Tab-separated table of N, CA and C in Angstrom:
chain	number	residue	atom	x	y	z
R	2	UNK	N	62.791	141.349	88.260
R	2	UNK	CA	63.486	142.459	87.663
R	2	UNK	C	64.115	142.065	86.329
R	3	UNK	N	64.268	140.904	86.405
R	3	UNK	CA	65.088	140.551	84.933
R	3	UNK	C	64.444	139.167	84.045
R	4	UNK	N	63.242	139.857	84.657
R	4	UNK	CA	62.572	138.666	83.596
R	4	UNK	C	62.055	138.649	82.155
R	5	UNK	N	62.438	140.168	81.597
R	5	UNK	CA	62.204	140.314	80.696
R	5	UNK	C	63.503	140.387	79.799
R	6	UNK	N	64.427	140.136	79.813
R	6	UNK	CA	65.771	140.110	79.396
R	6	UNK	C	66.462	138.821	78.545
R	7	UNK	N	66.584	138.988	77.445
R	7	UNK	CA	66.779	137.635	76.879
R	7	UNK	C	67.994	136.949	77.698
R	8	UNK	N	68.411	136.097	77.029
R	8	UNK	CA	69.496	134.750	77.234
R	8	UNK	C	70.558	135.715	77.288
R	9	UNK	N	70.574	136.357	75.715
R	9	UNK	CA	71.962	137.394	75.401
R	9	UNK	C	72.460	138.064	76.339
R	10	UNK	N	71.263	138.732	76.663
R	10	UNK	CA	71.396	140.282	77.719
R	10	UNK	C	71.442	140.172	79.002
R	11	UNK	N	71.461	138.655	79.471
R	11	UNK	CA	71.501	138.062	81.142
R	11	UNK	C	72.811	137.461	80.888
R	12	UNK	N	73.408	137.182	79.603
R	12	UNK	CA	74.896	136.571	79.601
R	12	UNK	C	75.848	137.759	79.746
R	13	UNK	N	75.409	138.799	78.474
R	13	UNK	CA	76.018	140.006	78.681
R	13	UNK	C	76.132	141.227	80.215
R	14	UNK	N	75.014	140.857	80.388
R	14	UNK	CA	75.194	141.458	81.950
R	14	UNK	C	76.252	140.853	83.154
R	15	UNK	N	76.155	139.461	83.189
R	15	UNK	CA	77.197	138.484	83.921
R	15	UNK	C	78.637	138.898	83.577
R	16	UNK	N	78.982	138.721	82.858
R	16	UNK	CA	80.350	139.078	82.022
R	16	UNK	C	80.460	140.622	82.094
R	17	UNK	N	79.554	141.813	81.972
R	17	UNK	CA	80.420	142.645	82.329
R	17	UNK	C	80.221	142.831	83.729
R	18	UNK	N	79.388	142.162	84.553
R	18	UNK	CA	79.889	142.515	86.170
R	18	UNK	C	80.988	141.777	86.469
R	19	UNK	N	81.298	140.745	85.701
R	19	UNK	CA	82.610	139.866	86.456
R	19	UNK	C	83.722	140.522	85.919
R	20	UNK	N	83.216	141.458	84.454
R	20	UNK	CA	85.012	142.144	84.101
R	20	UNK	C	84.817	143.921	85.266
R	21	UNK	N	83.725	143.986	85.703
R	21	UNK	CA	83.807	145.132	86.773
R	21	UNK	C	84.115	144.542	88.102
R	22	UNK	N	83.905	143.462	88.388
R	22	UNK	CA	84.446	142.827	90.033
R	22	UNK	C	85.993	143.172	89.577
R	23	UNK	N	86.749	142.093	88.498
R	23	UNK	CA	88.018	142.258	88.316
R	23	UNK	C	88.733	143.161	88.257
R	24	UNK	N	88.057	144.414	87.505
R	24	UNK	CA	88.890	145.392	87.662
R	24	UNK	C	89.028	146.028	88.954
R	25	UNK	N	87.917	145.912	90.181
R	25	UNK	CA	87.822	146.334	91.145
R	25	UNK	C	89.191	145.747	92.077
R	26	UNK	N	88.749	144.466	91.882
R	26	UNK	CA	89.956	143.593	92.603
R	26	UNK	C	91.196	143.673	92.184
R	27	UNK	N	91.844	143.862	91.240
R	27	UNK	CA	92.952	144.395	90.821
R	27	UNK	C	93.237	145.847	91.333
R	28	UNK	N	92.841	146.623	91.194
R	28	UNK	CA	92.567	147.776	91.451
R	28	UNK	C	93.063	147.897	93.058
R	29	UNK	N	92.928	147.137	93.838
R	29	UNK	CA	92.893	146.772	95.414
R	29	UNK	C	94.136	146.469	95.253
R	30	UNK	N	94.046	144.952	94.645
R	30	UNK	CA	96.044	144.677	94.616
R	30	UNK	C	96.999	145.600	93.859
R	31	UNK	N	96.721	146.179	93.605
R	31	UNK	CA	97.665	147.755	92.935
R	31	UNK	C	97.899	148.274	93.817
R	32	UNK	N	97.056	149.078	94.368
R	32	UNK	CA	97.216	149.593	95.618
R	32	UNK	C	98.100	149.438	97.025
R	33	UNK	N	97.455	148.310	97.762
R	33	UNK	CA	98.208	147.541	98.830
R	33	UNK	C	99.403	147.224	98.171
R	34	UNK	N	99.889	146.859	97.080
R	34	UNK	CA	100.922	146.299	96.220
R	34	UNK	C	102.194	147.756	96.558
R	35	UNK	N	101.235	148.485	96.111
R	35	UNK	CA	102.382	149.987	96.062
R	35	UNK	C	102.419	150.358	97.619
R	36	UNK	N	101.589	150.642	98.059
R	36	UNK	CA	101.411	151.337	99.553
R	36	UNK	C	101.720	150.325	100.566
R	37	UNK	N	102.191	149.227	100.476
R	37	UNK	CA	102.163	148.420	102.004
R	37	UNK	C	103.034	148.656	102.903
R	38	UNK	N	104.277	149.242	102.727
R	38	UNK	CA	105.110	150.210	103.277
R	38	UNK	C	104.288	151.039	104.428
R	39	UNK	N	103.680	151.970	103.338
R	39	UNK	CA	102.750	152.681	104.060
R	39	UNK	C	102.149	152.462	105.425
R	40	UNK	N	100.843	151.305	104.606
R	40	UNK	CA	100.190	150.793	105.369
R	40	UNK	C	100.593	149.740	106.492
R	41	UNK	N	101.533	149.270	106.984
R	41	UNK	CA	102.195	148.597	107.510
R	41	UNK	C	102.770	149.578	108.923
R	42	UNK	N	103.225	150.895	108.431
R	42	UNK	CA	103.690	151.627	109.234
R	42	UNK	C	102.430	151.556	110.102
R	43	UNK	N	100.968	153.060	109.294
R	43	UNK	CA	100.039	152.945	109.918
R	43	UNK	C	99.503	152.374	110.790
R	44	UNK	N	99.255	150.937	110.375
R	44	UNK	CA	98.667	150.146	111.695
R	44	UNK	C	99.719	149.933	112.699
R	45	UNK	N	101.269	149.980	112.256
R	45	UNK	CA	101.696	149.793	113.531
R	45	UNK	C	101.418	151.032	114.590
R	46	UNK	N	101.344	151.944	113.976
R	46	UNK	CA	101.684	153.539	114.519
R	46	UNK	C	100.141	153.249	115.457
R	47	UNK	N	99.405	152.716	114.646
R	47	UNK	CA	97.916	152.695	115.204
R	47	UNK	C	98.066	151.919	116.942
R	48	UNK	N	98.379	150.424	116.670
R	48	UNK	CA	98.900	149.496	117.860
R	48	UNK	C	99.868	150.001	118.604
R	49	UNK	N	100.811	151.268	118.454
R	49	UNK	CA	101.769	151.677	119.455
R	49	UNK	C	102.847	151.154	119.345
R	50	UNK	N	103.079	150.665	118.609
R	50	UNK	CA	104.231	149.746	117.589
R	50	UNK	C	105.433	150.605	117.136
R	51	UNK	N	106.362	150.461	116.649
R	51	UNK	CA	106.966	151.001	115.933
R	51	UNK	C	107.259	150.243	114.732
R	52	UNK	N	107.390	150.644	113.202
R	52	UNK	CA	107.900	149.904	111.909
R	52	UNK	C	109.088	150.393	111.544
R	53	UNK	N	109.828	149.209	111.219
R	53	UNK	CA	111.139	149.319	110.504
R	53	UNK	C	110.403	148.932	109.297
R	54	UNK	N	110.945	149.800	108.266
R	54	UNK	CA	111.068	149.071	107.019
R	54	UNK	C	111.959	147.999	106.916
R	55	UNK	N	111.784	147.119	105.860
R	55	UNK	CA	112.700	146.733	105.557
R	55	UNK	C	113.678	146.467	103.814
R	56	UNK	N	113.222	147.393	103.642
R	56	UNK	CA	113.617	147.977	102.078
R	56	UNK	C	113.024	149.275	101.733
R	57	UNK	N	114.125	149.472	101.173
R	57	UNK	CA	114.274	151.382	100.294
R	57	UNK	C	114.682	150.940	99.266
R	58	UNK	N	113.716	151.660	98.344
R	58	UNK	CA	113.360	151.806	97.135
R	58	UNK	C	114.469	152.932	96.981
């Protein structure tokens, strides 16, 4: 599939999938970063648990 692709255009392709992984992965830690509150409750609520927070914003 990419055998016709110079040096340039197999470097340039590498580099922008690794700046699209990163933004992906950041993108994730944003998330969980803001919501773990959230998500923390959830799964407990899920396991039958109950969550205390433990900080208010």
């Amino acid at each position: 599939m990419y055998m016709n692709l110079t040096a340039e255009q197999i470097n340039y392709m590498y580099e922008a999938n690794a700046k699209i992984g990163s933004t992906i992965i950041n993108a994730f830690k944003k998330y969980f970063t803001e919501n773990a509150e959230i998500i923390c409750a959830g799964l407990a609520a899920m396991s039958g648990q109950y969550y205390v927070p433990s900080s208010r914003k």
